Amino acid sequence: MRKIIILLIINTLPIIARGQYTDIINSNQPGNSQSAYAVGRKVLQFEGGLWFEQRNHKYTYTDMTLVGLNYSARYGVLSDKFEAVLNGTLAYDHTHYHYLGSQRSNNIGFINNTIGAKYLIYNPYFDEKPNLYSWKANNKFQWKRLIPAIGVYAGMNFFPNKRFYYDNIPTLSPKAVVSLQSHPMPRVVLVANLIANRFLDSNRELGYIATLTHNIDNGRFSIFLESEGIQSHYYSDHILRLGGAYLFTKDIQVNVDLGASWKDTPSRYMGLVGFSYRIDKHLDVIKKEILKGNEEEFKPTKIKRKKKWLLF
């Protein structure tokens, strides 16, 4: 009987273990923002994409065509609230200078790499029961659901490519992100990131990313709209992105993004085809914890008997 109870508990784990871990892949894609939540203990997740970008600068008479690879690896350790993250960008660019003549150059290299960690510091709890008589009541916008989950990220940029930044950019520099995530309506997710990059340097970069994602009724398709702002001494911009994602299996997702900047110094047009895949060992951890807990609960206790002394 005890084994049957344990098996029933294990089979319902995907339902009861959704505090941070989810039974389907929880990717930061589509878009460039990062979720407030971690992937879950013993979950290794890869996210990335092949991208294309065209940059045209009317004042420097420069046209740049870039293709590259974005990559990210996330691993849940210690608890469901904590994850280690490595991400970066590899790019090839073809640059054409067309002022008083024509010059062309080709380059390939890493734009930047960052290693860091994220921790969920607050996760709101809403104790609500579904209304069995009203679809509208269950699907309406609720102000209280704008209260966000909050995650904090701290990382280190290393070996940035000066070609894409500025000459005296530091080899190592800190990065911090505050991630806010809320679910104001069913199948609607709002994520906001507040970003401080190289904030110990005089040329620090501040920014934000806001992403609104809507899951279509069938549960596999989702669409998104994203706004990103960047402000620094050397460069500032505002980029708008849109696109969609498709969930192939509970562990595989693909996405397509398109984006453009508002400026012409330079103007930027971009596209990405992304892919996310996870190796999920989270359930094994929970099974071990449950089995260990039951072993402790049903462990026989030793009764100490008092010795009797016989007196003659």
C-alpha atoms as a printed R data frame, in Angstrom:
    type eleno elety resid chain resno       x       y       z
1   ATOM     1    CA   MET     A     1   0.000   0.000   0.000
2   ATOM     2    CA   ARG     A     2   2.792   2.395   0.865
3   ATOM     3    CA   LYS     A     3   4.418   1.820  -2.555
4   ATOM     4    CA   ILE     A     4   1.134   2.635  -4.287
5   ATOM     5    CA   ILE     A     5   0.864   5.912  -2.383
6   ATOM     6    CA   ILE     A     6   4.443   6.829  -3.291
7   ATOM     7    CA   LEU     A     7   3.806   6.078  -6.977
8   ATOM     8    CA   LEU     A     8   0.664   8.215  -6.960
9   ATOM     9    CA   ILE     A     9   2.596  11.105  -5.447
10  ATOM    10    CA   ILE     A    10   5.392  10.741  -8.015
11  ATOM    11    CA   ASN     A    11   2.924  10.653 -10.907
12  ATOM    12    CA   THR     A    12   1.365  13.931  -9.777
13  ATOM    13    CA   LEU     A    13   4.685  15.734  -9.362
14  ATOM    14    CA   PRO     A    14   4.425  17.756 -12.605
15  ATOM    15    CA   ILE     A    15   1.278  19.295 -11.111
16  ATOM    16    CA   ILE     A    16   2.410  19.987  -7.562
17  ATOM    17    CA   ALA     A    17   5.937  21.174  -8.363
18  ATOM    18    CA   ARG     A    18   5.154  24.299 -10.334
19  ATOM    19    CA   GLY     A    19   6.452  26.904  -7.921
20  ATOM    20    CA   GLN     A    20   9.335  27.723 -10.257
21  ATOM    21    CA   TYR     A    21   9.917  24.534 -12.229
22  ATOM    22    CA   THR     A    22   7.397  23.828 -15.015
23  ATOM    23    CA   ASP     A    23   6.571  20.548 -16.708
24  ATOM    24    CA   ILE     A    24   7.185  22.155 -20.128
25  ATOM    25    CA   ILE     A    25  10.253  24.108 -21.210
26  ATOM    26    CA   ASN     A    26  10.525  27.603 -19.712
27  ATOM    27    CA   SER     A    27  12.643  29.442 -22.290
28  ATOM    28    CA   ASN     A    28  13.659  33.097 -22.295
29  ATOM    29    CA   GLN     A    29  12.939  33.021 -26.019
30  ATOM    30    CA   PRO     A    30  11.230  34.475 -27.986
31  ATOM    31    CA   GLY     A    31  12.646  37.937 -27.374
32  ATOM    32    CA   ASN     A    32  15.709  39.210 -25.535
33  ATOM    33    CA   SER     A    33  14.351  39.578 -22.004
34  ATOM    34    CA   GLN     A    34  15.027  37.073 -19.247
35  ATOM    35    CA   SER     A    35  12.375  35.490 -17.062
36  ATOM    36    CA   ALA     A    36  12.236  36.068 -13.315
37  ATOM    37    CA   TYR     A    37  12.130  32.298 -12.802
38  ATOM    38    CA   ALA     A    38  14.911  29.728 -12.852
39  ATOM    39    CA   VAL     A    39  14.709  26.503 -14.853
40  ATOM    40    CA   GLY     A    40  14.570  24.218 -11.792
41  ATOM    41    CA   ARG     A    41  17.055  21.949 -10.059
42  ATOM    42    CA   LYS     A    42  18.937  19.478 -12.242
43  ATOM    43    CA   VAL     A    43  17.565  21.065 -15.418
44  ATOM    44    CA   LEU     A    44  20.103  21.921 -18.129
45  ATOM    45    CA   GLN     A    45  18.705  24.180 -20.818
46  ATOM    46    CA   PHE     A    46  20.222  25.430 -24.075
47  ATOM    47    CA   GLU     A    47  18.830  28.455 -25.894
48  ATOM    48    CA   GLY     A    48  20.141  30.196 -28.985
49  ATOM    49    CA   GLY     A    49  19.560  31.210 -32.542
50  ATOM    50    CA   LEU     A    50  20.961  32.108 -35.927
51  ATOM    51    CA   TRP     A    51  20.525  35.808 -36.596
52  ATOM    52    CA   PHE     A    52  20.954  38.383 -39.337
53  ATOM    53    CA   GLU     A    53  21.278  42.158 -39.038
54  ATOM    54    CA   GLN     A    54  21.714  45.054 -41.442
55  ATOM    55    CA   ARG     A    55  23.145  48.345 -40.141
56  ATOM    56    CA   ASN     A    56  23.347  51.547 -42.187
57  ATOM    57    CA   HIS     A    57  24.884  54.743 -40.780
58  ATOM    58    CA   LYS     A    58  24.145  57.820 -42.849
59  ATOM    59    CA   TYR     A    59  26.760  60.061 -41.201
60  ATOM    60    CA   THR     A    60  29.729  57.683 -41.319
61  ATOM    61    CA   TYR     A    61  28.734  56.303 -44.750
62  ATOM    62    CA   THR     A    62  29.001  52.782 -43.409
63  ATOM    63    CA   ASP     A    63  26.920  49.725 -44.263
64  ATOM    64    CA   MET     A    64  27.409  46.603 -42.158
65  ATOM    65    CA   THR     A    65  25.909  43.174 -42.726
66  ATOM    66    CA   LEU     A    66  26.142  40.751 -39.825
67  ATOM    67    CA   VAL     A    67  25.266  37.093 -39.351
68  ATOM    68    CA   GLY     A    68  25.896  35.193 -36.165
69  ATOM    69    CA   LEU     A    69  24.938  32.848 -33.384
70  ATOM    70    CA   ASN     A    70  23.429  33.682 -30.007
71  ATOM    71    CA   TYR     A    71  23.866  31.008 -27.351
72  ATOM    72    CA   SER     A    72  22.864  30.510 -23.743
73  ATOM    73    CA   ALA     A    73  23.226  27.674 -21.239
74  ATOM    74    CA   ARG     A    74  21.161  27.654 -18.022
75  ATOM    75    CA   TYR     A    75  21.491  25.148 -15.203
76  ATOM    76    CA   GLY     A    76  19.415  24.926 -12.041
77  ATOM    77    CA   VAL     A    77  21.427  24.286  -8.883
78  ATOM    78    CA   LEU     A    78  20.863  24.289  -5.104
79  ATOM    79    CA   SER     A    79  17.142  25.117  -5.341
80  ATOM    80    CA   ASP     A    80  14.373  25.727  -7.868
81  ATOM    81    CA   LYS     A    81  14.942  29.460  -7.390
82  ATOM    82    CA   PHE     A    82  18.602  29.558  -8.447
83  ATOM    83    CA   GLU     A    83  20.315  29.057 -11.802
84  ATOM    84    CA   ALA     A    84  23.771  29.566 -13.312
85  ATOM    85    CA   VAL     A    85  23.875  31.178 -16.754
86  ATOM    86    CA   LEU     A    86  26.415  31.481 -19.570
87  ATOM    87    CA   ASN     A    87  25.511  33.450 -22.678
88  ATOM    88    CA   GLY     A    88  27.251  35.107 -25.578
89  ATOM    89    CA   THR     A    89  27.256  36.080 -29.238
90  ATOM    90    CA   LEU     A    90  29.464  35.014 -32.140
91  ATOM    91    CA   ALA     A    91  29.306  37.207 -35.258
92  ATOM    92    CA   TYR     A    92  30.659  37.576 -38.777
93  ATOM    93    CA   ASP     A    93  30.416  41.018 -40.344
94  ATOM    94    CA   HIS     A    94  30.952  42.453 -43.811
95  ATOM    95    CA   THR     A    95  31.518  46.219 -43.662
96  ATOM    96    CA   HIS     A    96  31.410  48.635 -46.589
97  ATOM    97    CA   TYR     A    97  32.816  52.181 -46.259
98  ATOM    98    CA   HIS     A    98  31.640  54.355 -49.146
99  ATOM    99    CA   TYR     A    99  32.893  57.872 -48.437
100 ATOM   100    CA   LEU     A   100  35.356  59.293 -50.996
101 ATOM   101    CA   GLY     A   101  35.881  55.846 -52.420
102 ATOM   102    CA   SER     A   102  34.994  52.325 -51.415
103 ATOM   103    CA   GLN     A   103  36.573  50.032 -48.848
104 ATOM   104    CA   ARG     A   104  35.399  46.637 -47.621
105 ATOM   105    CA   SER     A   105  36.408  44.468 -44.689
106 ATOM   106    CA   ASN     A   106  35.360  41.133 -43.196
107 ATOM   107    CA   ASN     A   107  35.680  40.102 -39.566
108 ATOM   108    CA   ILE     A   108  34.612  37.230 -37.346
109 ATOM   109    CA   GLY     A   109  34.721  36.916 -33.569
110 ATOM   110    CA   PHE     A   110  32.816  36.940 -30.306
111 ATOM   111    CA   ILE     A   111  30.943  40.155 -29.597
112 ATOM   112    CA   ASN     A   112  30.686  39.427 -25.882
113 ATOM   113    CA   ASN     A   113  30.310  36.653 -23.300
114 ATOM   114    CA   THR     A   114  28.716  36.841 -19.877
115 ATOM   115    CA   ILE     A   115  28.651  34.372 -16.997
116 ATOM   116    CA   GLY     A   116  26.425  34.880 -13.991
117 ATOM   117    CA   ALA     A   117  23.622  33.633 -11.758
118 ATOM   118    CA   LYS     A   118  19.964  34.451 -11.180
119 ATOM   119    CA   TYR     A   119  17.854  34.050  -8.041
120 ATOM   120    CA   LEU     A   120  14.101  34.388  -7.573
121 ATOM   121    CA   ILE     A   121  13.643  36.586  -4.504
122 ATOM   122    CA   TYR     A   122   9.848  36.976  -4.587
123 ATOM   123    CA   ASN     A   123   7.018  34.917  -6.065
124 ATOM   124    CA   PRO     A   124   3.457  36.195  -5.448
125 ATOM   125    CA   TYR     A   125   0.784  33.708  -4.471
126 ATOM   126    CA   PHE     A   126  -2.856  34.105  -5.490
127 ATOM   127    CA   ASP     A   127  -5.300  31.766  -3.767
128 ATOM   128    CA   GLU     A   128  -8.136  31.751  -6.274
129 ATOM   129    CA   LYS     A   129 -10.653  29.143  -7.319
130 ATOM   130    CA   PRO     A   130 -12.026  29.002 -10.876
131 ATOM   131    CA   ASN     A   131 -15.553  30.265 -11.448
132 ATOM   132    CA   LEU     A   132 -17.489  27.263 -12.764
133 ATOM   133    CA   TYR     A   133 -20.302  29.432 -14.146
134 ATOM   134    CA   SER     A   134 -18.469  32.244 -15.957
135 ATOM   135    CA   TRP     A   135 -15.822  32.051 -18.689
136 ATOM   136    CA   LYS     A   136 -15.530  35.844 -18.575
137 ATOM   137    CA   ALA     A   137 -14.744  35.868 -14.869
138 ATOM   138    CA   ASN     A   138 -11.954  33.331 -15.358
139 ATOM   139    CA   ASN     A   139 -10.362  35.154 -18.304
140 ATOM   140    CA   LYS     A   140 -10.700  38.834 -17.452
141 ATOM   141    CA   PHE     A   141  -7.827  41.209 -16.717
142 ATOM   142    CA   GLN     A   142  -6.995  41.406 -13.001
143 ATOM   143    CA   TRP     A   143  -5.016  44.313 -11.594
144 ATOM   144    CA   LYS     A   144  -3.688  42.333  -8.653
145 ATOM   145    CA   ARG     A   145  -2.052  39.877 -11.057
146 ATOM   146    CA   LEU     A   146   0.232  42.678 -12.214
147 ATOM   147    CA   ILE     A   147   2.109  42.134  -8.944
148 ATOM   148    CA   PRO     A   148   5.286  40.603 -10.354
149 ATOM   149    CA   ALA     A   149   7.605  37.806  -9.432
150 ATOM   150    CA   ILE     A   150  11.060  39.324  -8.921
151 ATOM   151    CA   GLY     A   151  14.363  37.785  -9.941
152 ATOM   152    CA   VAL     A   152  17.824  39.315  -9.627
153 ATOM   153    CA   TYR     A   153  20.792  38.522 -11.849
154 ATOM   154    CA   ALA     A   154  24.471  39.320 -11.331
155 ATOM   155    CA   GLY     A   155  27.121  38.487 -13.891
156 ATOM   156    CA   MET     A   156  30.478  39.330 -15.397
157 ATOM   157    CA   ASN     A   157  31.152  40.331 -19.009
158 ATOM   158    CA   PHE     A   158  34.488  39.086 -20.302
159 ATOM   159    CA   PHE     A   159  36.628  39.706 -23.394
160 ATOM   160    CA   PRO     A   160  34.243  41.967 -25.334
161 ATOM   161    CA   ASN     A   161  35.089  42.738 -28.960
162 ATOM   162    CA   LYS     A   162  36.162  46.397 -29.144
163 ATOM   163    CA   ARG     A   163  35.100  46.500 -32.771
164 ATOM   164    CA   PHE     A   164  31.459  46.491 -31.664
165 ATOM   165    CA   TYR     A   165  31.881  48.775 -28.648
166 ATOM   166    CA   TYR     A   166  34.659  51.310 -28.031
167 ATOM   167    CA   ASP     A   167  38.448  51.204 -27.732
168 ATOM   168    CA   ASN     A   168  38.826  51.455 -23.964
169 ATOM   169    CA   ILE     A   169  36.048  49.038 -22.991
170 ATOM   170    CA   PRO     A   170  37.192  47.022 -19.937
171 ATOM   171    CA   THR     A   171  38.147  43.373 -20.398
172 ATOM   172    CA   LEU     A   172  36.020  42.405 -17.385
173 ATOM   173    CA   SER     A   173  32.939  44.321 -16.296
174 ATOM   174    CA   PRO     A   174  29.869  43.656 -14.119
175 ATOM   175    CA   LYS     A   175  26.283  43.289 -15.265
176 ATOM   176    CA   ALA     A   176  23.124  43.389 -13.139
177 ATOM   177    CA   VAL     A   177  19.504  42.735 -14.094
178 ATOM   178    CA   VAL     A   178  16.247  42.966 -12.167
179 ATOM   179    CA   SER     A   179  13.572  40.795 -13.808
180 ATOM   180    CA   LEU     A   180   9.867  41.388 -13.165
181 ATOM   181    CA   GLN     A   181   7.282  38.885 -14.408
182 ATOM   182    CA   SER     A   182   3.503  38.944 -14.070
183 ATOM   183    CA   HIS     A   183   0.481  37.131 -15.545
184 ATOM   184    CA   PRO     A   184  -2.348  39.708 -15.732
185 ATOM   185    CA   MET     A   185  -4.599  37.387 -17.767
186 ATOM   186    CA   PRO     A   186  -4.665  33.670 -18.583
187 ATOM   187    CA   ARG     A   187  -2.121  32.843 -21.313
188 ATOM   188    CA   VAL     A   188  -0.636  36.365 -21.092
189 ATOM   189    CA   VAL     A   189   2.837  37.011 -19.651
190 ATOM   190    CA   LEU     A   190   4.464  40.402 -19.099
191 ATOM   191    CA   VAL     A   191   8.230  40.477 -18.461
192 ATOM   192    CA   ALA     A   192  10.271  43.608 -17.736
193 ATOM   193    CA   ASN     A   193  14.049  43.792 -17.286
194 ATOM   194    CA   LEU     A   194  15.969  46.708 -15.778
195 ATOM   195    CA   ILE     A   195  19.594  46.399 -16.877
196 ATOM   196    CA   ALA     A   196  22.847  47.980 -15.688
197 ATOM   197    CA   ASN     A   197  25.839  46.981 -17.818
198 ATOM   198    CA   ARG     A   198  29.466  47.908 -17.063
199 ATOM   199    CA   PHE     A   199  28.084  50.131 -14.302
200 ATOM   200    CA   LEU     A   200  31.481  50.620 -12.609
201 ATOM   201    CA   ASP     A   201  32.880  52.160 -15.789
202 ATOM   202    CA   SER     A   202  32.470  55.829 -16.723
203 ATOM   203    CA   ASN     A   203  30.800  54.646 -19.944
204 ATOM   204    CA   ARG     A   204  28.171  52.551 -18.222
205 ATOM   205    CA   GLU     A   205  25.196  51.315 -20.212
206 ATOM   206    CA   LEU     A   206  21.663  51.355 -18.811
207 ATOM   207    CA   GLY     A   207  18.635  49.828 -20.436
208 ATOM   208    CA   TYR     A   208  15.300  48.106 -20.225
209 ATOM   209    CA   ILE     A   209  13.452  45.336 -22.063
210 ATOM   210    CA   ALA     A   210   9.671  44.862 -21.883
211 ATOM   211    CA   THR     A   211   8.141  41.743 -23.466
212 ATOM   212    CA   LEU     A   212   4.454  40.896 -23.795
213 ATOM   213    CA   THR     A   213   3.714  37.273 -24.759
214 ATOM   214    CA   HIS     A   214   0.347  35.703 -25.552
215 ATOM   215    CA   ASN     A   215  -0.187  31.971 -25.793
216 ATOM   216    CA   ILE     A   216  -2.698  30.920 -28.453
217 ATOM   217    CA   ASP     A   217  -5.626  28.715 -27.389
218 ATOM   218    CA   ASN     A   218  -4.097  25.456 -28.595
219 ATOM   219    CA   GLY     A   219  -1.203  25.909 -26.164
220 ATOM   220    CA   ARG     A   220   1.598  25.345 -28.680
221 ATOM   221    CA   PHE     A   221   1.750  28.685 -30.516
222 ATOM   222    CA   SER     A   222   2.625  31.978 -28.864
223 ATOM   223    CA   ILE     A   223   3.196  35.491 -30.183
224 ATOM   224    CA   PHE     A   224   5.151  38.336 -28.633
225 ATOM   225    CA   LEU     A   225   5.851  42.060 -28.853
226 ATOM   226    CA   GLU     A   226   8.976  43.570 -27.307
227 ATOM   227    CA   SER     A   227  10.454  47.004 -26.696
228 ATOM   228    CA   GLU     A   228  14.122  47.516 -25.793
229 ATOM   229    CA   GLY     A   229  15.831  50.758 -24.799
230 ATOM   230    CA   ILE     A   230  19.586  51.348 -24.505
231 ATOM   231    CA   GLN     A   231  21.331  54.438 -23.130
232 ATOM   232    CA   SER     A   232  25.073  55.078 -22.813
233 ATOM   233    CA   HIS     A   233  27.667  57.742 -23.570
234 ATOM   234    CA   TYR     A   234  28.617  56.097 -26.865
235 ATOM   235    CA   TYR     A   235  25.318  54.684 -28.037
236 ATOM   236    CA   SER     A   236  21.599  54.918 -27.423
237 ATOM   237    CA   ASP     A   237  18.740  53.287 -29.260
238 ATOM   238    CA   HIS     A   238  15.212  51.966 -29.133
239 ATOM   239    CA   ILE     A   239  14.425  48.615 -30.770
240 ATOM   240    CA   LEU     A   240  11.032  47.069 -31.443
241 ATOM   241    CA   ARG     A   241  10.687  43.295 -31.962
242 ATOM   242    CA   LEU     A   242   7.831  40.938 -32.731
243 ATOM   243    CA   GLY     A   243   7.498  37.286 -33.599
244 ATOM   244    CA   GLY     A   244   6.281  33.940 -32.409
245 ATOM   245    CA   ALA     A   245   7.220  30.555 -31.000
246 ATOM   246    CA   TYR     A   246   6.054  26.973 -31.400
247 ATOM   247    CA   LEU     A   247   6.323  24.231 -28.787
248 ATOM   248    CA   PHE     A   248   7.269  20.973 -30.531
249 ATOM   249    CA   THR     A   249   7.507  18.867 -27.381
250 ATOM   250    CA   LYS     A   250   7.618  19.617 -23.677
251 ATOM   251    CA   ASP     A   251  11.416  19.995 -24.012
252 ATOM   252    CA   ILE     A   252  11.832  21.590 -27.483
253 ATOM   253    CA   GLN     A   253  10.765  25.036 -28.704
254 ATOM   254    CA   VAL     A   254  11.494  27.023 -31.881
255 ATOM   255    CA   ASN     A   255  10.928  30.741 -32.439
256 ATOM   256    CA   VAL     A   256  11.196  33.469 -35.070
257 ATOM   257    CA   ASP     A   257  11.911  37.145 -34.275
258 ATOM   258    CA   LEU     A   258  11.943  40.288 -36.441
259 ATOM   259    CA   GLY     A   259  13.107  43.692 -35.249
260 ATOM   260    CA   ALA     A   260  14.022  47.243 -36.214
261 ATOM   261    CA   SER     A   261  15.450  50.340 -34.541
262 ATOM   262    CA   TRP     A   262  13.936  53.812 -34.504
263 ATOM   263    CA   LYS     A   263  17.204  55.591 -35.317
264 ATOM   264    CA   ASP     A   264  19.283  56.084 -38.446
265 ATOM   265    CA   THR     A   265  22.659  56.416 -36.677
266 ATOM   266    CA   PRO     A   266  22.704  53.568 -37.497
267 ATOM   267    CA   SER     A   267  19.423  52.163 -38.694
268 ATOM   268    CA   ARG     A   268  19.116  48.501 -37.753
269 ATOM   269    CA   TYR     A   269  16.999  45.705 -39.202
270 ATOM   270    CA   MET     A   270  17.277  42.219 -37.734
271 ATOM   271    CA   GLY     A   271  15.848  38.731 -37.753
272 ATOM   272    CA   LEU     A   272  16.455  35.534 -35.789
273 ATOM   273    CA   VAL     A   273  15.492  31.867 -35.928
274 ATOM   274    CA   GLY     A   274  15.831  30.441 -32.426
275 ATOM   275    CA   PHE     A   275  15.860  27.039 -30.772
276 ATOM   276    CA   SER     A   276  15.503  25.947 -27.137
277 ATOM   277    CA   TYR     A   277  16.139  22.488 -25.698
278 ATOM   278    CA   ARG     A   278  16.264  21.186 -22.146
279 ATOM   279    CA   ILE     A   279  17.583  18.081 -20.431
280 ATOM   280    CA   ASP     A   280  15.219  17.567 -17.520
281 ATOM   281    CA   LYS     A   281  16.383  15.598 -14.467
282 ATOM   282    CA   HIS     A   282  14.240  17.552 -12.026
283 ATOM   283    CA   LEU     A   283  11.781  14.733 -11.423
284 ATOM   284    CA   ASP     A   284  14.583  12.421 -10.314
285 ATOM   285    CA   VAL     A   285  15.497  14.874  -7.548
286 ATOM   286    CA   ILE     A   286  11.918  15.044  -6.270
287 ATOM   287    CA   LYS     A   287  11.544  11.261  -6.361
288 ATOM   288    CA   LYS     A   288  14.678  10.843  -4.246
289 ATOM   289    CA   GLU     A   289  13.440  13.411  -1.737
290 ATOM   290    CA   ILE     A   290  10.043  11.716  -1.420
291 ATOM   291    CA   LEU     A   291  11.512   8.244  -1.090
292 ATOM   292    CA   LYS     A   292  14.059   9.485   1.439
293 ATOM   293    CA   GLY     A   293  11.322  11.195   3.430
294 ATOM   294    CA   ASN     A   294   9.213   8.054   3.484
295 ATOM   295    CA   GLU     A   295  12.176   5.960   4.575
296 ATOM   296    CA   GLU     A   296  12.692   8.303   7.511
297 ATOM   297    CA   GLU     A   297   8.969   8.262   8.332
298 ATOM   298    CA   PHE     A   298   8.681   4.491   8.339
299 ATOM   299    CA   LYS     A   299  12.066   3.795   9.852
300 ATOM   300    CA   PRO     A   300  11.573   1.506  12.870
301 ATOM   301    CA   THR     A   301  12.488   3.003  16.192
302 ATOM   302    CA   LYS     A   302  14.617   1.094  18.596
303 ATOM   303    CA   ILE     A   303  13.144   0.670  22.064
304 ATOM   304    CA   LYS     A   304  15.663   0.771  24.819
305 ATOM   305    CA   ARG     A   305  14.916  -1.780  27.491
306 ATOM   306    CA   LYS     A   306  15.900  -1.121  31.022
307 ATOM   307    CA   LYS     A   307  18.166  -3.686  32.507
308 ATOM   308    CA   LYS     A   308  16.763  -5.536  35.475
309 ATOM   309    CA   TRP     A   309  19.109  -6.297  38.319
310 ATOM   310    CA   LEU     A   310  18.518  -9.462  40.254
311 ATOM   311    CA   LEU     A   311  19.271  -9.329  43.914
312 ATOM   312    CA   PHE     A   312  20.106 -12.554  45.699
